[in-house]
Amino acid sequence: MKYSVVIPARNEEHWLGACIDSVRESARQAQVEAEVVVVLNRCTDGTERIAREKGGVVTASDARCLSAIRNHGARAASGEVLVTIDADSRMSANLLSKVDLALRDPKVIGGSVAIWFERWSLGLVLTFLSILPALLVLRISGGAFWVRREVFGELGGFDESRRSFEDVDFALRLRRLARATGRKAKILWRASIVTSCRKFDRFGDWYLFRNALRVIGLWRRSKGSERMEDELWYDTER
């Protein structure tokens, strides 16, 4: 099977190289073909240069919506399996091996992996623990997804009416589809991504914990949530 790894990237010259290198190493260990698709989003730095130097398929979307950006990358991809990862994250060397093994079961349609912060503090630990019960009850994870291309089509991709929590929404819909059709969606706990703490570096390690009600408002798409989405994802300096 051919894999396509879709990476949204807005001014990611400091992170993208390590992300792509981790994909290449994971593909090497799995002995699979992995296409890297970098979706440039309003870049003003050297992101495109790095993507091309690393052999990525480069495309562009100016959307201020991660769902639309991810879907754009999926349309540009040619693999039978789509994998999503953010440019400031790195996949474990065994990730594609674990995905490849899971997909040998024809009933498995896709899933996610464990996600870890690149560093820890009391604020980050409490933030992690505050969301862990919901993740365990819902049996979902976020940060990186892997899914058969035809299943991505069945789901209609990421929901472009969502500008945040699109990953949680995707995970929930993937699990519902698996249940409804007698198939399986899996979390690969022995594969993972490590994600940067740059938002916490910028806003503080206690930011999400102290703004829990605002974060819940993002999920519910409450009135005024667009301002926080812009602050955290679409207008923040990089």
PDB file of C-alpha atoms in Angstrom:
ATOM      1  CA  MET A   1       0.000   0.000   0.000  1.00  0.00           C
ATOM      2  CA  LYS A   2       1.090   3.544  -0.704  1.00  0.00           C
ATOM      3  CA  TYR A   3       0.760   6.068   2.125  1.00  0.00           C
ATOM      4  CA  SER A   4       0.212   9.788   1.766  1.00  0.00           C
ATOM      5  CA  VAL A   5       1.106  11.915   4.793  1.00  0.00           C
ATOM      6  CA  VAL A   6      -0.678  15.270   4.696  1.00  0.00           C
ATOM      7  CA  ILE A   7       0.995  18.146   6.564  1.00  0.00           C
ATOM      8  CA  PRO A   8      -0.662  21.581   6.843  1.00  0.00           C
ATOM      9  CA  ALA A   9       2.057  24.218   7.131  1.00  0.00           C
ATOM     10  CA  ARG A  10       1.887  27.947   7.865  1.00  0.00           C
ATOM     11  CA  ASN A  11       5.319  29.478   8.408  1.00  0.00           C
ATOM     12  CA  GLU A  12       6.783  26.199   9.639  1.00  0.00           C
ATOM     13  CA  GLU A  13      10.422  26.535   8.571  1.00  0.00           C
ATOM     14  CA  HIS A  14      11.622  25.806  12.126  1.00  0.00           C
ATOM     15  CA  TRP A  15       9.584  22.581  12.467  1.00  0.00           C
ATOM     16  CA  LEU A  16       8.803  21.113   9.047  1.00  0.00           C
ATOM     17  CA  GLY A  17      12.173  19.524   8.331  1.00  0.00           C
ATOM     18  CA  ALA A  18      12.109  17.405  11.490  1.00  0.00           C
ATOM     19  CA  CYS A  19       8.504  16.407  10.815  1.00  0.00           C
ATOM     20  CA  ILE A  20       9.275  15.197   7.290  1.00  0.00           C
ATOM     21  CA  ASP A  21      12.439  13.442   8.477  1.00  0.00           C
ATOM     22  CA  SER A  22      10.363  11.519  11.031  1.00  0.00           C
ATOM     23  CA  VAL A  23       7.955  10.443   8.296  1.00  0.00           C
ATOM     24  CA  ARG A  24      10.814   9.259   6.093  1.00  0.00           C
ATOM     25  CA  GLU A  25      12.353   7.253   8.926  1.00  0.00           C
ATOM     26  CA  SER A  26       9.015   5.691   9.848  1.00  0.00           C
ATOM     27  CA  ALA A  27       8.442   4.721   6.202  1.00  0.00           C
ATOM     28  CA  ARG A  28      11.951   3.277   5.985  1.00  0.00           C
ATOM     29  CA  GLN A  29      11.419   1.106   9.037  1.00  0.00           C
ATOM     30  CA  ALA A  30       7.999  -0.024   7.779  1.00  0.00           C
ATOM     31  CA  GLN A  31       9.387  -0.606   4.282  1.00  0.00           C
ATOM     32  CA  VAL A  32       6.450   1.200   2.724  1.00  0.00           C
ATOM     33  CA  GLU A  33       6.145   3.947   0.154  1.00  0.00           C
ATOM     34  CA  ALA A  34       5.169   7.229   1.799  1.00  0.00           C
ATOM     35  CA  GLU A  35       4.341  10.363  -0.140  1.00  0.00           C
ATOM     36  CA  VAL A  36       4.621  13.611   1.838  1.00  0.00           C
ATOM     37  CA  VAL A  37       2.051  16.262   0.885  1.00  0.00           C
ATOM     38  CA  VAL A  38       2.749  19.721   2.325  1.00  0.00           C
ATOM     39  CA  VAL A  39      -0.143  22.196   2.170  1.00  0.00           C
ATOM     40  CA  LEU A  40       1.263  25.723   2.274  1.00  0.00           C
ATOM     41  CA  ASN A  41      -1.066  28.101   4.097  1.00  0.00           C
ATOM     42  CA  ARG A  42      -0.300  31.825   3.826  1.00  0.00           C
ATOM     43  CA  CYS A  43       3.438  31.234   4.225  1.00  0.00           C
ATOM     44  CA  THR A  44       5.890  34.130   4.251  1.00  0.00           C
ATOM     45  CA  ASP A  45       9.022  32.229   5.306  1.00  0.00           C
ATOM     46  CA  GLY A  46      11.093  29.324   3.983  1.00  0.00           C
ATOM     47  CA  THR A  47       8.470  26.607   4.447  1.00  0.00           C
ATOM     48  CA  GLU A  48       8.046  25.946   0.720  1.00  0.00           C
ATOM     49  CA  ARG A  49      11.798  25.706   0.159  1.00  0.00           C
ATOM     50  CA  ILE A  50      12.178  23.138   2.931  1.00  0.00           C
ATOM     51  CA  ALA A  51       9.195  21.120   1.692  1.00  0.00           C
ATOM     52  CA  ARG A  52      10.679  20.917  -1.790  1.00  0.00           C
ATOM     53  CA  GLU A  53      14.199  20.164  -0.546  1.00  0.00           C
ATOM     54  CA  LYS A  54      12.762  17.274   1.476  1.00  0.00           C
ATOM     55  CA  GLY A  55      11.004  15.870  -1.587  1.00  0.00           C
ATOM     56  CA  GLY A  56       7.469  16.778  -0.610  1.00  0.00           C
ATOM     57  CA  VAL A  57       4.519  17.233  -2.930  1.00  0.00           C
ATOM     58  CA  VAL A  58       3.732  20.924  -2.495  1.00  0.00           C
ATOM     59  CA  THR A  59       0.291  22.451  -2.838  1.00  0.00           C
ATOM     60  CA  ALA A  60      -1.318  25.565  -1.372  1.00  0.00           C
ATOM     61  CA  SER A  61      -4.527  26.662   0.312  1.00  0.00           C
ATOM     62  CA  ASP A  62      -5.170  30.098   1.802  1.00  0.00           C
ATOM     63  CA  ALA A  63      -8.187  28.896   3.805  1.00  0.00           C
ATOM     64  CA  ARG A  64      -8.475  29.995   7.430  1.00  0.00           C
ATOM     65  CA  CYS A  65      -9.886  26.609   8.336  1.00  0.00           C
ATOM     66  CA  LEU A  66      -7.799  23.543   9.219  1.00  0.00           C
ATOM     67  CA  SER A  67     -10.535  21.213   7.968  1.00  0.00           C
ATOM     68  CA  ALA A  68     -10.393  22.804   4.511  1.00  0.00           C
ATOM     69  CA  ILE A  69      -6.588  22.783   4.520  1.00  0.00           C
ATOM     70  CA  ARG A  70      -6.443  19.091   5.431  1.00  0.00           C
ATOM     71  CA  ASN A  71      -9.066  18.214   2.811  1.00  0.00           C
ATOM     72  CA  HIS A  72      -7.116  20.158   0.201  1.00  0.00           C
ATOM     73  CA  GLY A  73      -4.056  18.054   0.996  1.00  0.00           C
ATOM     74  CA  ALA A  74      -6.071  14.847   0.791  1.00  0.00           C
ATOM     75  CA  ARG A  75      -7.277  15.790  -2.698  1.00  0.00           C
ATOM     76  CA  ALA A  76      -3.665  16.348  -3.787  1.00  0.00           C
ATOM     77  CA  ALA A  77      -2.545  13.003  -2.338  1.00  0.00           C
ATOM     78  CA  SER A  78      -2.247   9.807  -4.373  1.00  0.00           C
ATOM     79  CA  GLY A  79      -1.901   7.179  -1.634  1.00  0.00           C
ATOM     80  CA  GLU A  80      -4.317   4.405  -0.750  1.00  0.00           C
ATOM     81  CA  VAL A  81      -3.965   5.363   2.911  1.00  0.00           C
ATOM     82  CA  LEU A  82      -4.101   8.947   4.187  1.00  0.00           C
ATOM     83  CA  VAL A  83      -2.198   9.976   7.298  1.00  0.00           C
ATOM     84  CA  THR A  84      -2.463  13.415   8.902  1.00  0.00           C
ATOM     85  CA  ILE A  85       0.152  15.078  11.087  1.00  0.00           C
ATOM     86  CA  ASP A  86       0.870  18.705  11.977  1.00  0.00           C
ATOM     87  CA  ALA A  87       4.137  20.306  10.950  1.00  0.00           C
ATOM     88  CA  ASP A  88       5.226  20.930  14.544  1.00  0.00           C
ATOM     89  CA  SER A  89       4.902  17.236  15.413  1.00  0.00           C
ATOM     90  CA  ARG A  90       7.099  14.190  14.842  1.00  0.00           C
ATOM     91  CA  MET A  91       5.892  10.643  14.359  1.00  0.00           C
ATOM     92  CA  SER A  92       7.462   7.709  16.159  1.00  0.00           C
ATOM     93  CA  ALA A  93       9.728   5.522  14.069  1.00  0.00           C
ATOM     94  CA  ASN A  94       7.300   2.602  14.404  1.00  0.00           C
ATOM     95  CA  LEU A  95       4.122   4.505  13.530  1.00  0.00           C
ATOM     96  CA  LEU A  96       3.747   3.443   9.897  1.00  0.00           C
ATOM     97  CA  SER A  97       4.771  -0.122  10.792  1.00  0.00           C
ATOM     98  CA  LYS A  98       1.961  -0.284  13.348  1.00  0.00           C
ATOM     99  CA  VAL A  99      -0.516   1.250  10.895  1.00  0.00           C
ATOM    100  CA  ASP A 100       0.514  -1.166   8.159  1.00  0.00           C
ATOM    101  CA  LEU A 101       0.047  -4.107  10.524  1.00  0.00           C
ATOM    102  CA  ALA A 102      -3.379  -2.873  11.655  1.00  0.00           C
ATOM    103  CA  LEU A 103      -4.586  -2.421   8.081  1.00  0.00           C
ATOM    104  CA  ARG A 104      -3.848  -6.040   7.234  1.00  0.00           C
ATOM    105  CA  ASP A 105      -7.206  -6.664   8.879  1.00  0.00           C
ATOM    106  CA  PRO A 106      -9.703  -5.696   6.139  1.00  0.00           C
ATOM    107  CA  LYS A 107     -12.249  -4.710   8.785  1.00  0.00           C
ATOM    108  CA  VAL A 108      -9.999  -1.948  10.116  1.00  0.00           C
ATOM    109  CA  ILE A 109     -10.892   1.326   8.416  1.00  0.00           C
ATOM    110  CA  GLY A 110      -8.537   3.686  10.227  1.00  0.00           C
ATOM    111  CA  GLY A 111      -7.775   5.256  13.549  1.00  0.00           C
ATOM    112  CA  SER A 112      -5.341   7.375  15.506  1.00  0.00           C
ATOM    113  CA  VAL A 113      -2.255   7.091  17.724  1.00  0.00           C
ATOM    114  CA  ALA A 114      -1.092   8.280  21.124  1.00  0.00           C
ATOM    115  CA  ILE A 115      -0.025  11.908  21.421  1.00  0.00           C
ATOM    116  CA  TRP A 116       2.587  13.326  23.787  1.00  0.00           C
ATOM    117  CA  PHE A 117       3.859  16.813  24.575  1.00  0.00           C
ATOM    118  CA  GLU A 118       7.525  17.532  23.887  1.00  0.00           C
ATOM    119  CA  ARG A 119       7.920  18.722  27.487  1.00  0.00           C
ATOM    120  CA  TRP A 120       5.943  18.620  30.712  1.00  0.00           C
ATOM    121  CA  SER A 121       5.081  20.988  33.548  1.00  0.00           C
ATOM    122  CA  LEU A 122       2.440  21.051  36.271  1.00  0.00           C
ATOM    123  CA  GLY A 123       0.148  23.127  34.049  1.00  0.00           C
ATOM    124  CA  LEU A 124       0.555  20.722  31.132  1.00  0.00           C
ATOM    125  CA  VAL A 125       0.030  17.659  33.325  1.00  0.00           C
ATOM    126  CA  LEU A 126      -3.223  19.083  34.709  1.00  0.00           C
ATOM    127  CA  THR A 127      -4.335  20.079  31.207  1.00  0.00           C
ATOM    128  CA  PHE A 128      -3.641  16.538  29.990  1.00  0.00           C
ATOM    129  CA  LEU A 129      -5.409  14.937  32.955  1.00  0.00           C
ATOM    130  CA  SER A 130      -8.427  17.201  32.526  1.00  0.00           C
ATOM    131  CA  ILE A 131      -9.099  15.947  28.997  1.00  0.00           C
ATOM    132  CA  LEU A 132      -8.014  12.336  29.509  1.00  0.00           C
ATOM    133  CA  PRO A 133     -11.333  11.085  31.006  1.00  0.00           C
ATOM    134  CA  ALA A 134     -13.295  12.364  27.996  1.00  0.00           C
ATOM    135  CA  LEU A 135     -10.838  10.736  25.585  1.00  0.00           C
ATOM    136  CA  LEU A 136     -11.057   7.421  27.423  1.00  0.00           C
ATOM    137  CA  VAL A 137     -14.861   7.485  27.585  1.00  0.00           C
ATOM    138  CA  LEU A 138     -15.164   8.403  23.908  1.00  0.00           C
ATOM    139  CA  ARG A 139     -12.277   6.087  22.996  1.00  0.00           C
ATOM    140  CA  ILE A 140     -10.595   8.601  20.734  1.00  0.00           C
ATOM    141  CA  SER A 141      -7.244  10.287  20.365  1.00  0.00           C
ATOM    142  CA  GLY A 142      -6.135  13.198  18.206  1.00  0.00           C
ATOM    143  CA  GLY A 143      -3.147  14.811  16.577  1.00  0.00           C
ATOM    144  CA  ALA A 144      -2.591  12.229  13.841  1.00  0.00           C
ATOM    145  CA  PHE A 145      -5.026  10.056  11.930  1.00  0.00           C
ATOM    146  CA  TRP A 146      -4.650   7.212   9.463  1.00  0.00           C
ATOM    147  CA  VAL A 147      -7.529   6.104   7.283  1.00  0.00           C
ATOM    148  CA  ARG A 148      -8.192   4.223   4.089  1.00  0.00           C
ATOM    149  CA  ARG A 149      -8.799   6.678   1.247  1.00  0.00           C
ATOM    150  CA  GLU A 150     -12.230   5.293   0.404  1.00  0.00           C
ATOM    151  CA  VAL A 151     -13.275   5.647   4.042  1.00  0.00           C
ATOM    152  CA  PHE A 152     -12.094   9.258   4.052  1.00  0.00           C
ATOM    153  CA  GLY A 153     -14.483   9.732   1.155  1.00  0.00           C
ATOM    154  CA  GLU A 154     -17.314   7.984   3.001  1.00  0.00           C
ATOM    155  CA  LEU A 155     -16.835  10.446   5.856  1.00  0.00           C
ATOM    156  CA  GLY A 156     -16.682  13.428   3.537  1.00  0.00           C
ATOM    157  CA  GLY A 157     -13.246  14.247   4.931  1.00  0.00           C
ATOM    158  CA  PHE A 158     -12.909  16.788   7.715  1.00  0.00           C
ATOM    159  CA  ASP A 159     -15.974  18.907   8.445  1.00  0.00           C
ATOM    160  CA  GLU A 160     -15.265  22.283   6.833  1.00  0.00           C
ATOM    161  CA  SER A 161     -17.878  23.988   8.982  1.00  0.00           C
ATOM    162  CA  ARG A 162     -15.411  23.472  11.858  1.00  0.00           C
ATOM    163  CA  ARG A 163     -12.364  25.714  12.290  1.00  0.00           C
ATOM    164  CA  SER A 164     -11.234  23.982  15.497  1.00  0.00           C
ATOM    165  CA  PHE A 165     -11.629  20.559  17.108  1.00  0.00           C
ATOM    166  CA  GLU A 166     -11.895  19.197  13.586  1.00  0.00           C
ATOM    167  CA  ASP A 167      -9.691  16.307  14.709  1.00  0.00           C
ATOM    168  CA  VAL A 168     -11.988  15.331  17.591  1.00  0.00           C
ATOM    169  CA  ASP A 169     -15.009  15.555  15.292  1.00  0.00           C
ATOM    170  CA  PHE A 170     -13.243  13.390  12.688  1.00  0.00           C
ATOM    171  CA  ALA A 171     -12.346  10.773  15.308  1.00  0.00           C
ATOM    172  CA  LEU A 172     -15.934  10.594  16.557  1.00  0.00           C
ATOM    173  CA  ARG A 173     -17.380  10.244  13.070  1.00  0.00           C
ATOM    174  CA  LEU A 174     -14.798   7.602  12.165  1.00  0.00           C
ATOM    175  CA  ARG A 175     -15.697   5.536  15.225  1.00  0.00           C
ATOM    176  CA  ARG A 176     -19.445   5.913  14.550  1.00  0.00           C
ATOM    177  CA  LEU A 177     -18.970   4.802  10.945  1.00  0.00           C
ATOM    178  CA  ALA A 178     -17.005   1.750  12.057  1.00  0.00           C
ATOM    179  CA  ARG A 179     -19.719   0.742  14.542  1.00  0.00           C
ATOM    180  CA  ALA A 180     -22.548   1.319  12.083  1.00  0.00           C
ATOM    181  CA  THR A 181     -20.941  -0.827   9.388  1.00  0.00           C
ATOM    182  CA  GLY A 182     -19.503  -3.633  11.507  1.00  0.00           C
ATOM    183  CA  ARG A 183     -15.935  -2.482  10.978  1.00  0.00           C
ATOM    184  CA  LYS A 184     -13.184  -1.283  13.324  1.00  0.00           C
ATOM    185  CA  ALA A 185     -11.454   1.993  14.194  1.00  0.00           C
ATOM    186  CA  LYS A 186      -8.374   1.600  16.361  1.00  0.00           C
ATOM    187  CA  ILE A 187      -6.126   3.689  18.569  1.00  0.00           C
ATOM    188  CA  LEU A 188      -2.544   2.476  18.269  1.00  0.00           C
ATOM    189  CA  TRP A 189      -1.253   3.123  21.778  1.00  0.00           C
ATOM    190  CA  ARG A 190       2.208   1.776  20.959  1.00  0.00           C
ATOM    191  CA  ALA A 191       2.676   4.267  18.143  1.00  0.00           C
ATOM    192  CA  SER A 192       2.688   7.985  18.784  1.00  0.00           C
ATOM    193  CA  ILE A 193       3.460  11.515  17.796  1.00  0.00           C
ATOM    194  CA  VAL A 194       5.334  14.071  19.852  1.00  0.00           C
ATOM    195  CA  THR A 195       3.918  17.557  19.420  1.00  0.00           C
ATOM    196  CA  SER A 196       5.516  20.892  20.189  1.00  0.00           C
ATOM    197  CA  CYS A 197       4.369  23.070  23.083  1.00  0.00           C
ATOM    198  CA  ARG A 198       4.669  26.295  21.135  1.00  0.00           C
ATOM    199  CA  LYS A 199       1.133  27.427  21.946  1.00  0.00           C
ATOM    200  CA  PHE A 200       1.863  26.920  25.625  1.00  0.00           C
ATOM    201  CA  ASP A 201       5.215  28.660  25.205  1.00  0.00           C
ATOM    202  CA  ARG A 202       3.341  31.634  23.798  1.00  0.00           C
ATOM    203  CA  PHE A 203       0.199  31.726  25.957  1.00  0.00           C
ATOM    204  CA  GLY A 204       1.400  29.938  29.094  1.00  0.00           C
ATOM    205  CA  ASP A 205       1.216  26.347  30.318  1.00  0.00           C
ATOM    206  CA  TRP A 206      -1.985  27.069  32.239  1.00  0.00           C
ATOM    207  CA  TYR A 207      -3.814  28.746  29.355  1.00  0.00           C
ATOM    208  CA  LEU A 208      -6.173  25.925  28.329  1.00  0.00           C
ATOM    209  CA  PHE A 209      -6.727  24.802  31.917  1.00  0.00           C
ATOM    210  CA  ARG A 210      -7.673  28.319  33.018  1.00  0.00           C
ATOM    211  CA  ASN A 211      -9.819  28.885  29.936  1.00  0.00           C
ATOM    212  CA  ALA A 212     -11.682  25.568  30.061  1.00  0.00           C
ATOM    213  CA  LEU A 213     -15.104  27.162  29.520  1.00  0.00           C
ATOM    214  CA  ARG A 214     -13.858  29.012  26.445  1.00  0.00           C
ATOM    215  CA  VAL A 215     -12.388  25.755  25.103  1.00  0.00           C
ATOM    216  CA  ILE A 216     -15.741  24.009  25.607  1.00  0.00           C
ATOM    217  CA  GLY A 217     -17.294  26.908  23.717  1.00  0.00           C
ATOM    218  CA  LEU A 218     -15.012  26.145  20.773  1.00  0.00           C
ATOM    219  CA  TRP A 219     -16.304  22.573  20.626  1.00  0.00           C
ATOM    220  CA  ARG A 220     -19.905  23.778  20.847  1.00  0.00           C
ATOM    221  CA  ARG A 221     -19.174  26.539  18.336  1.00  0.00           C
ATOM    222  CA  SER A 222     -20.586  29.118  20.704  1.00  0.00           C
ATOM    223  CA  LYS A 223     -21.040  32.708  19.621  1.00  0.00           C
ATOM    224  CA  GLY A 224     -17.735  34.524  19.626  1.00  0.00           C
ATOM    225  CA  SER A 225     -15.596  31.377  19.446  1.00  0.00           C
ATOM    226  CA  GLU A 226     -14.072  32.571  16.164  1.00  0.00           C
ATOM    227  CA  ARG A 227     -11.961  35.097  18.051  1.00  0.00           C
ATOM    228  CA  MET A 228     -10.271  32.392  20.133  1.00  0.00           C
ATOM    229  CA  GLU A 229      -9.791  30.204  17.049  1.00  0.00           C
ATOM    230  CA  ASP A 230      -8.022  33.058  15.281  1.00  0.00           C
ATOM    231  CA  GLU A 231      -5.946  33.742  18.388  1.00  0.00           C
ATOM    232  CA  LEU A 232      -4.804  30.143  18.758  1.00  0.00           C
ATOM    233  CA  TRP A 233      -4.519  28.945  15.157  1.00  0.00           C
ATOM    234  CA  TYR A 234      -4.979  31.436  12.379  1.00  0.00           C
ATOM    235  CA  ASP A 235      -3.519  34.770  13.468  1.00  0.00           C
ATOM    236  CA  THR A 236      -0.832  33.726  15.932  1.00  0.00           C
ATOM    237  CA  GLU A 237       2.702  34.725  14.924  1.00  0.00           C
ATOM    238  CA  ARG A 238       5.175  31.989  14.037  1.00  0.00           C
TER     239      ARG A 238
END
